[in-house]
Coordinates of C-alpha atoms in Angstrom, one line a residue:
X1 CA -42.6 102.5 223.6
X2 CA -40.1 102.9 221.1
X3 CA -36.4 103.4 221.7
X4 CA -33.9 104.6 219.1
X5 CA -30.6 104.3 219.2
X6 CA -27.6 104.4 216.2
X7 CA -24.1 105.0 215.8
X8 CA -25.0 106.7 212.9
X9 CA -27.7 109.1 215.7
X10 CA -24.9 109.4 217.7
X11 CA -22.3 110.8 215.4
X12 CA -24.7 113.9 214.7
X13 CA -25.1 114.7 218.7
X14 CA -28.6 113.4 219.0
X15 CA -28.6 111.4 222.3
X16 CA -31.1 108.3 222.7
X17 CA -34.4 108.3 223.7
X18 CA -37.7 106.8 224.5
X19 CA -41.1 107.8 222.7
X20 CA -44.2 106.8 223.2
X21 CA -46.5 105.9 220.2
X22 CA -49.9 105.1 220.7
X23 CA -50.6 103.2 216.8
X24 CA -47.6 100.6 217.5
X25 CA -45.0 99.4 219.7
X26 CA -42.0 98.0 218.4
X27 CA -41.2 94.6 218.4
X28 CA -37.8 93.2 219.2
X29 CA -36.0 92.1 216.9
X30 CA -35.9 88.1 215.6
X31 CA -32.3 86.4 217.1
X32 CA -30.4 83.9 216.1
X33 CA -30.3 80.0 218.2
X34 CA -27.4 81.6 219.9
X35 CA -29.2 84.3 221.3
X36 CA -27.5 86.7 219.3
X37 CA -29.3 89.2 216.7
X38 CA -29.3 87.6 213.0
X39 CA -27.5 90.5 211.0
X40 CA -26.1 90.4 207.5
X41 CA -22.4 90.8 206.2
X42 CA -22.4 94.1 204.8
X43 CA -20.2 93.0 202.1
X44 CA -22.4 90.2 200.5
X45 CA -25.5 91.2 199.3
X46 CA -28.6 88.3 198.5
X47 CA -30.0 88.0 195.0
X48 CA -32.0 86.7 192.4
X49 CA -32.6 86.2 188.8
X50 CA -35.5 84.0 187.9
X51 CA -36.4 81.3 190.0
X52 CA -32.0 80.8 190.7
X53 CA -30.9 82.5 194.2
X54 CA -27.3 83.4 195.1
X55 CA -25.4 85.5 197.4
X56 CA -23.4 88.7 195.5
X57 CA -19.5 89.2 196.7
X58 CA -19.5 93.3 196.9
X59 CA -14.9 92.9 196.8
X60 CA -15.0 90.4 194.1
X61 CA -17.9 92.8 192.2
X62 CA -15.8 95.8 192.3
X63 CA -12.6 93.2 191.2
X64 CA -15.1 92.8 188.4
X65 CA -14.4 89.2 188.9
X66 CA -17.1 86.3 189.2
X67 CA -18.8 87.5 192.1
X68 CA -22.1 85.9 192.4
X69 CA -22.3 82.6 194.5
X70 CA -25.2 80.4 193.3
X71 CA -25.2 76.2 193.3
X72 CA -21.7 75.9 194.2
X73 CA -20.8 78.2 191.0
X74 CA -19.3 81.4 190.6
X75 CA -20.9 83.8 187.8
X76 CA -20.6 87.2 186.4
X77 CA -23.9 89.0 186.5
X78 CA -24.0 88.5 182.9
X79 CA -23.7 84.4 183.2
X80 CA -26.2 84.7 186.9
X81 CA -28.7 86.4 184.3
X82 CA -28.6 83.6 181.8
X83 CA -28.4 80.9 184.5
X84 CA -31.8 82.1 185.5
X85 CA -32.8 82.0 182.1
X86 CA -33.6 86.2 181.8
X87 CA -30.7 86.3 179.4
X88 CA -33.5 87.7 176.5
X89 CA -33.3 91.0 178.6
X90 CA -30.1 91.6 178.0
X91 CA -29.9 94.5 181.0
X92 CA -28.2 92.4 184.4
X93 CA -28.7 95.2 186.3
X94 CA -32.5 95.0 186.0
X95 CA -32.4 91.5 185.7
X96 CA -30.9 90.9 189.2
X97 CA -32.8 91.7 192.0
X98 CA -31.7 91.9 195.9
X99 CA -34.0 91.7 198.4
X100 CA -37.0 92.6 195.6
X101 CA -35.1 95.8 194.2
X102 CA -33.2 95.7 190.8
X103 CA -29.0 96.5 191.2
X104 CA -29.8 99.4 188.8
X105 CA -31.8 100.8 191.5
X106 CA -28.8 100.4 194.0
X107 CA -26.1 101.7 191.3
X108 CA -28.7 104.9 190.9
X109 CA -28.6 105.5 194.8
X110 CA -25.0 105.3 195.1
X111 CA -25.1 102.0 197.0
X112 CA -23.3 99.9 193.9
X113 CA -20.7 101.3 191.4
X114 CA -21.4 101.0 187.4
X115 CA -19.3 98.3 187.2
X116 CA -19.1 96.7 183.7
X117 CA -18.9 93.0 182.9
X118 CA -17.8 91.9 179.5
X119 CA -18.2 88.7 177.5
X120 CA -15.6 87.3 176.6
X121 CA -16.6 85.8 173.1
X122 CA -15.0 86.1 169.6
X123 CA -17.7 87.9 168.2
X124 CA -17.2 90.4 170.9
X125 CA -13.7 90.5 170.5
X126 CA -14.2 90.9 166.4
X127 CA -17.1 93.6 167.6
X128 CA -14.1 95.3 169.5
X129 CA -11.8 95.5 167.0
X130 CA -13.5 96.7 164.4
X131 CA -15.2 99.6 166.2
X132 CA -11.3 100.3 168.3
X133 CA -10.9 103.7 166.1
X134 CA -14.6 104.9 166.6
X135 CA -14.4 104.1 170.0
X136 CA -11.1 105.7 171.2
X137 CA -12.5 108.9 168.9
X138 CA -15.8 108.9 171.3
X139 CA -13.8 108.4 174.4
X140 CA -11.7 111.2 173.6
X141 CA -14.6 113.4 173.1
X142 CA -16.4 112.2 176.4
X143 CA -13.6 112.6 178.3
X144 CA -12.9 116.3 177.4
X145 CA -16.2 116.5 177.9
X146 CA -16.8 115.5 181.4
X147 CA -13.4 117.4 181.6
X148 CA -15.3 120.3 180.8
X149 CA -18.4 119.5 183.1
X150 CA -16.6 118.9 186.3
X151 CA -14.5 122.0 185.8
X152 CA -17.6 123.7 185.6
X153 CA -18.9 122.0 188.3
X154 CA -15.9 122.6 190.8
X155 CA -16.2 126.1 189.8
X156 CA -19.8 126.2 191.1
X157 CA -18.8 123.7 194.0
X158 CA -16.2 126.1 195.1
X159 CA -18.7 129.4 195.2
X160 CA -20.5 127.7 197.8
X161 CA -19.2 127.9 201.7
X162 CA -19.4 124.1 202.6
X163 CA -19.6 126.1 206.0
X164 CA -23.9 126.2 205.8
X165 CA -23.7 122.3 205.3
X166 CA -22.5 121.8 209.0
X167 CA -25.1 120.8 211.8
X168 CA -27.6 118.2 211.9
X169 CA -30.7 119.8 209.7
X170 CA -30.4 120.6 206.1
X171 CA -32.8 123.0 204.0
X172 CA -34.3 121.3 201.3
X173 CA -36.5 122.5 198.2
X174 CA -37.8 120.7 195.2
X175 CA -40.0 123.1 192.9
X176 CA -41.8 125.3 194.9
X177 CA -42.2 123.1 197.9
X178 CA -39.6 123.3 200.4
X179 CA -38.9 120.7 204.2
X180 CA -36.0 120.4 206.6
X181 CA -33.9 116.9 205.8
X182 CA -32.6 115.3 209.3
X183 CA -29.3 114.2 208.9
X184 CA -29.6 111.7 211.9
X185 CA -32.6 109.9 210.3
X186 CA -31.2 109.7 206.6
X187 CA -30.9 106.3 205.3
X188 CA -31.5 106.2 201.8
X189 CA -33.9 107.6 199.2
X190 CA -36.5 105.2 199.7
X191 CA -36.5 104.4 203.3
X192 CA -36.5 106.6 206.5
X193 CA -38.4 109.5 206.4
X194 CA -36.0 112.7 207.1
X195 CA -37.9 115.1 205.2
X196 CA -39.8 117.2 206.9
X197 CA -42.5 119.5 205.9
X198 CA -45.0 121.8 207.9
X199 CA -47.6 118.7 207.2
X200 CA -45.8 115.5 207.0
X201 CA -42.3 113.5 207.6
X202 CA -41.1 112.3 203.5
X203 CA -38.5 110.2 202.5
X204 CA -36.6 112.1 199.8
X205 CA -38.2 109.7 197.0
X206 CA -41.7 111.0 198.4
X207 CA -40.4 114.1 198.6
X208 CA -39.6 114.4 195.2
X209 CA -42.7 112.1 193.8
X210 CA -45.0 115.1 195.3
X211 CA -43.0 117.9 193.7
X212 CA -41.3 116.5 190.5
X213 CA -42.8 112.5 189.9
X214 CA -40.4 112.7 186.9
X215 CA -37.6 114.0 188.4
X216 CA -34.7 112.0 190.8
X217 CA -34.2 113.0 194.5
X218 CA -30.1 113.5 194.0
X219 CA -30.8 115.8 191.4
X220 CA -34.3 117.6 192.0
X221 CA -33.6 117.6 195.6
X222 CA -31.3 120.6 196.1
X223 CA -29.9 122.2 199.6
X224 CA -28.3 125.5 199.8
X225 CA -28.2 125.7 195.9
X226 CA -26.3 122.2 195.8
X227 CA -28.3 118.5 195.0
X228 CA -28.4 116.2 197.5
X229 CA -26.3 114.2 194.8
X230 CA -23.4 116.2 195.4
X231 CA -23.6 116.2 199.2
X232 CA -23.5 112.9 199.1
X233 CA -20.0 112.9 197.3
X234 CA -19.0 115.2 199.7
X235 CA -20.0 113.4 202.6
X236 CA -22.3 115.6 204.3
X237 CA -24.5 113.1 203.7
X238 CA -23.8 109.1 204.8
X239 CA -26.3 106.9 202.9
X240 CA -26.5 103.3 204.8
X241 CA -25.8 100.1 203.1
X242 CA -28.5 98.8 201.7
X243 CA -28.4 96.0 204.2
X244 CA -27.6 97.9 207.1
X245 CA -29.6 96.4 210.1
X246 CA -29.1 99.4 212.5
X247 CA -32.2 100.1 214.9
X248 CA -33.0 103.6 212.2
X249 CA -32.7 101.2 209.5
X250 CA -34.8 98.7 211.1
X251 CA -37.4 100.8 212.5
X252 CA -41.4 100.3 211.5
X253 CA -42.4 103.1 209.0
X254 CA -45.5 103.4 211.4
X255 CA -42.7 105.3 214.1
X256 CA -41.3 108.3 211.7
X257 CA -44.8 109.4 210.9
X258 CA -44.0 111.6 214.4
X259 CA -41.1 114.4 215.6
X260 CA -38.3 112.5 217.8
X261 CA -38.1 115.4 220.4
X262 CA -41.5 117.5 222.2
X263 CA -42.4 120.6 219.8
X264 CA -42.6 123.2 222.6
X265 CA -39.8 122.2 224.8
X266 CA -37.2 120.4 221.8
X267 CA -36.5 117.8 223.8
X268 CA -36.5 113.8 224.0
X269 CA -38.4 111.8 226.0
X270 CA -41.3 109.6 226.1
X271 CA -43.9 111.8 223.9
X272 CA -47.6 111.5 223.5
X273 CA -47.7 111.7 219.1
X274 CA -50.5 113.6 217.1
X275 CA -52.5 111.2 214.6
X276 CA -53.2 114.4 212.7
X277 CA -49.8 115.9 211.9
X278 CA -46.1 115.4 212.6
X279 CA -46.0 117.0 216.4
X280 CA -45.2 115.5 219.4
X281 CA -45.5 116.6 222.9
X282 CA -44.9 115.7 226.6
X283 CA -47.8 115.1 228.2
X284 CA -46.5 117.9 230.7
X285 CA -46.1 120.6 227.7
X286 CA -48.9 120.1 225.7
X287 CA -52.1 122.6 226.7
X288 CA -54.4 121.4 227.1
X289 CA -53.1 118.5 229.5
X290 CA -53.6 115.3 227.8
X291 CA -56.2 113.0 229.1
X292 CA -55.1 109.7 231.0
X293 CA -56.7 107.3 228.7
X294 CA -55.6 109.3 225.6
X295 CA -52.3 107.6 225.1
X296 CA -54.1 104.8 224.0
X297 CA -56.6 106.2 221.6
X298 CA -56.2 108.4 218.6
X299 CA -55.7 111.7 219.9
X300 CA -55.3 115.0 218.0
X301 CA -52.9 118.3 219.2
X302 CA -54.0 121.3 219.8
X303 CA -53.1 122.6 216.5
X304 CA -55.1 120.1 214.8
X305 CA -58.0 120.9 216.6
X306 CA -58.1 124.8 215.8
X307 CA -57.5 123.9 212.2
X308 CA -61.0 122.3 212.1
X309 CA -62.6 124.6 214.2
X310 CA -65.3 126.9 212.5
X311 CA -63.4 130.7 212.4
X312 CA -66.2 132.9 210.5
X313 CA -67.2 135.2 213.8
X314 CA -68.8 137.8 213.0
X315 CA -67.7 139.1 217.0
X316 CA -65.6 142.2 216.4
X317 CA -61.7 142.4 218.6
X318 CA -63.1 144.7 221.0
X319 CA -66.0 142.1 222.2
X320 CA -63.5 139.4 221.8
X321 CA -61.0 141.2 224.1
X322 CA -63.8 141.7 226.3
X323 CA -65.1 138.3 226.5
X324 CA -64.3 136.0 229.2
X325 CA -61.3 133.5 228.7
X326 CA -63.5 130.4 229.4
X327 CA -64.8 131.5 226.3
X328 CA -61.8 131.4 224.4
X329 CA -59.2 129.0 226.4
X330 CA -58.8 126.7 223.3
X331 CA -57.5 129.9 221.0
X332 CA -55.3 131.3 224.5
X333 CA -53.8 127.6 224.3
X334 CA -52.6 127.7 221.0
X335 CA -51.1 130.6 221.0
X336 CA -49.1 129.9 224.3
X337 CA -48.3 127.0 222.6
X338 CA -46.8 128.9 219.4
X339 CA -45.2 131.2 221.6
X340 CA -43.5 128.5 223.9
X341 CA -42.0 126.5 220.5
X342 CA -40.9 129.5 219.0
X343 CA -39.1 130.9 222.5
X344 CA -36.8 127.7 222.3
X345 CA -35.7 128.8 218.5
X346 CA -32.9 131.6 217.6
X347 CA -35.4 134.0 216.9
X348 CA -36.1 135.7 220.3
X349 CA -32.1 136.3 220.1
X350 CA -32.0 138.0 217.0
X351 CA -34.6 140.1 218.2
X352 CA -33.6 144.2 218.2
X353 CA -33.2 145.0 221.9
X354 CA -33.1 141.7 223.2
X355 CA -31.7 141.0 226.4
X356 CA -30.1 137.6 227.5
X357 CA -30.9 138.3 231.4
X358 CA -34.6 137.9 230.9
X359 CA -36.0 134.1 230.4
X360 CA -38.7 134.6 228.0
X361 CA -39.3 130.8 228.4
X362 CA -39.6 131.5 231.9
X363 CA -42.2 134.5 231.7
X364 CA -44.6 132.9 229.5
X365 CA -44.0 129.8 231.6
X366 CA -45.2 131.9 234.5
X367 CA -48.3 132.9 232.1
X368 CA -49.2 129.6 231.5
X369 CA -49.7 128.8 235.0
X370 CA -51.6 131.7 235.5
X371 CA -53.5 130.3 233.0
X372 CA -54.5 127.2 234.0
X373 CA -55.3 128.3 237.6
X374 CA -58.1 130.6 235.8
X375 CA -56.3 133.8 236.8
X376 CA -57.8 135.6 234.0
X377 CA -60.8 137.1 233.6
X378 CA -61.2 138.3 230.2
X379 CA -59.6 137.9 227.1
X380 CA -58.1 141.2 227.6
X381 CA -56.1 140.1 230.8
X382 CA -54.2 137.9 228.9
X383 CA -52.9 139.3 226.1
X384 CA -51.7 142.3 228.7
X385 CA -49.9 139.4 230.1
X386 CA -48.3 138.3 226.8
X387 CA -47.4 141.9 226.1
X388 CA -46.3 142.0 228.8
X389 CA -43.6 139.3 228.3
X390 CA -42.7 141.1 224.7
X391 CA -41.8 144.1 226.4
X392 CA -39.5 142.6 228.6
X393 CA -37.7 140.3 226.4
X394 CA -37.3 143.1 223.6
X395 CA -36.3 146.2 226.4
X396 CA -33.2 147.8 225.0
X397 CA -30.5 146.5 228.4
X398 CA -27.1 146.0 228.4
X399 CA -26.0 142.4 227.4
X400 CA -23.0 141.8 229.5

């Protein structure tokens, strides 16, 4: 059973809920001797360099003062890299390492600033001193230069309606391949999976590793015309600290392999979860009805079952329609089921003619029972039925 729950889940109006995963249940979290749950302060991060260990103060970081804790001594990253003897790299930021992932890493995802650290030696100061006209030269050209770039880049910024960045789901591309990002389940770019596609649930690092392995996710990744990058900026998107110990942060990858609500009805719950593809289903909406000892065995949807079922009849539509519906319950499944997810999305609504007074949920609900109670004798029957429905939901009536 798996239960999610996050302040940051909350903020986007997604409620709580309970799922049911068959592969693993979660395990509760390790607590502290007091009975309390052992979380990090947000504002020191653990690191290492070398075989030395030491606890990084993010206030005194961005004070650029001696902000790394190791022995009983302060350091600047520079002097933490040559206390753990990697000064021959040169590079701190690759040097230093918390929990297994370089700060460059962290800077790149937004999660640390580019703060620089300076040695203070005379050779550096001479190095200074001599280059002070060259430098102030290139400074003065860099900063008309980015002066340049961001007015073009509030230009564009300001083309777009932030309006279309509102509501909990975003429209991502990268290349040719396009997903739906989850604001609720965005953490970072390389955990949570928010991504998702008409096959799989991505974090945006595997998003962009499929479609662009050269390329960066808050650059490549692009919504609405604008990278994922800027959003960011913008808030739209909230990255997590990278020690944030919220339950979405915390959760096992093996649990957002699956969708968080039922694919025909869109809602929460506890959800019996496909082991072919992303889906997820109530036991009570899923067609066939699951059986009892399925939720502990590896089951496969509906959809995943016509996907490897053979399609090259050679039976023409008329003896198909003419068949009886024993002989094709499995294909008169699926497409209630297509029909059911697609009656809970906007585009029944934007249908010519359509007509707020009839439930189209409701009709094909009434199908489906019909269904099941073998109420149909051929092929034929049914489709009259779904027809039927059509007819009804798209008869030109006045909305009032």
């Amino acid at each position: 059973m798996k239960k999610q729950s996050c302040k940051k889940r909350q903020q986007t109006g997604s409620s709580s809920h309970s799922k049911k995963k068959k592969q693993v249940k979660k395990q509760n979290s390790p607590k502290s001797s007091s009975g309390q749950k052992n979380t990090q302060n947000k504002y020191q991060l653990p690191v290492t360099c070398g075989y030395k260990e030491g606890v990084l103060y993010l206030k005194k970081y961005y004070d650029k003062q001696k902000c790394i804790f190791s022995e009983e001594q302060w350091f600047k990253p520079t002097e933490f890299e040559r206390f753990g003897m990697k000064e021959k790299n040169k590079k701190w930021r690759t040097s230093i390492l918390c929990s297994g992932i370089p700060l460059q890493k962290l800077i790149e995802d937004g999660f640390l600033s580019a703060s620089t650290f300076k040695k203070s030696s005379v050779q550096d100061a001479k190095k200074r001193k001599s280059y002070e006209g060259l430098q102030k030269q290139e400074s003065h050209e860099k900063i008309e230069d980015n002066k340049d770039d961001d007015d073009e880049d509030e230009d564009e910024d300001d083309a777009i309606d932030m309006s279309v960045f509102e509501g909990p789901v975003l429209p991502v591309t990268c290349g040719s391949d396009s997903g739906i990002l989850h604001k609720y389940r965005f953490s970072t770019g390389r955990c949570r999976r928010c991504i998702r596609t008409e096959d799989f649930w991505l974090t945006p690092e595997d998003f962009i590793r499929l479609n662009k392995p050269d390329g960066t996710w808050k650059k490549d990744i692009v919504s609405h015309g604008m990278p994922l990058g800027k959003l960011i900026k913008k808030r739209v998107l909230e990255p997590h600290a990278v020690n944030c110990d919220c339950e979405i942060c915390q959760e096992p990858d093996q649990n957002q392999l699956n969708d968080d609500v039922c694919f025909v009805c869109n809602s929460d719950g506890e959800l019996l979860c496909c082991d072919e593809c992303p889906r997820a289903f109530h036991s009570r909406c899923h067609l066939p009805a699951p059986d009892g000892d399925s939720h502990g065995s590896q089951w496969s949807c509906t959809f995943c079952v016509m996907k490897k079922m053979d399609s090259s009849s050679q039976r023409t539509q008329e003896d198909v329609l003419s068949s009886p519906v024993s002989q094709y319950t499995l294909h008169c499944q699926y497409l209630l089921l297509h029909l059911l997810h697609e009656s809970k999305t906007d585009l029944c609504a934007n249908a010519p003619g359509y007509s707020e007074n009839i439930c189209g949920p409701m009709m094909l609900g009434r199908v489906r029972m019909n269904l099941e109670n073998n109420d149909y004798q051929t092929v034929q029957e049914f489709i009259t039925a779904i027809e039927y429905v059509f007819h009804h939901c798209t008869a030109n009536r006045v909305i009032k």
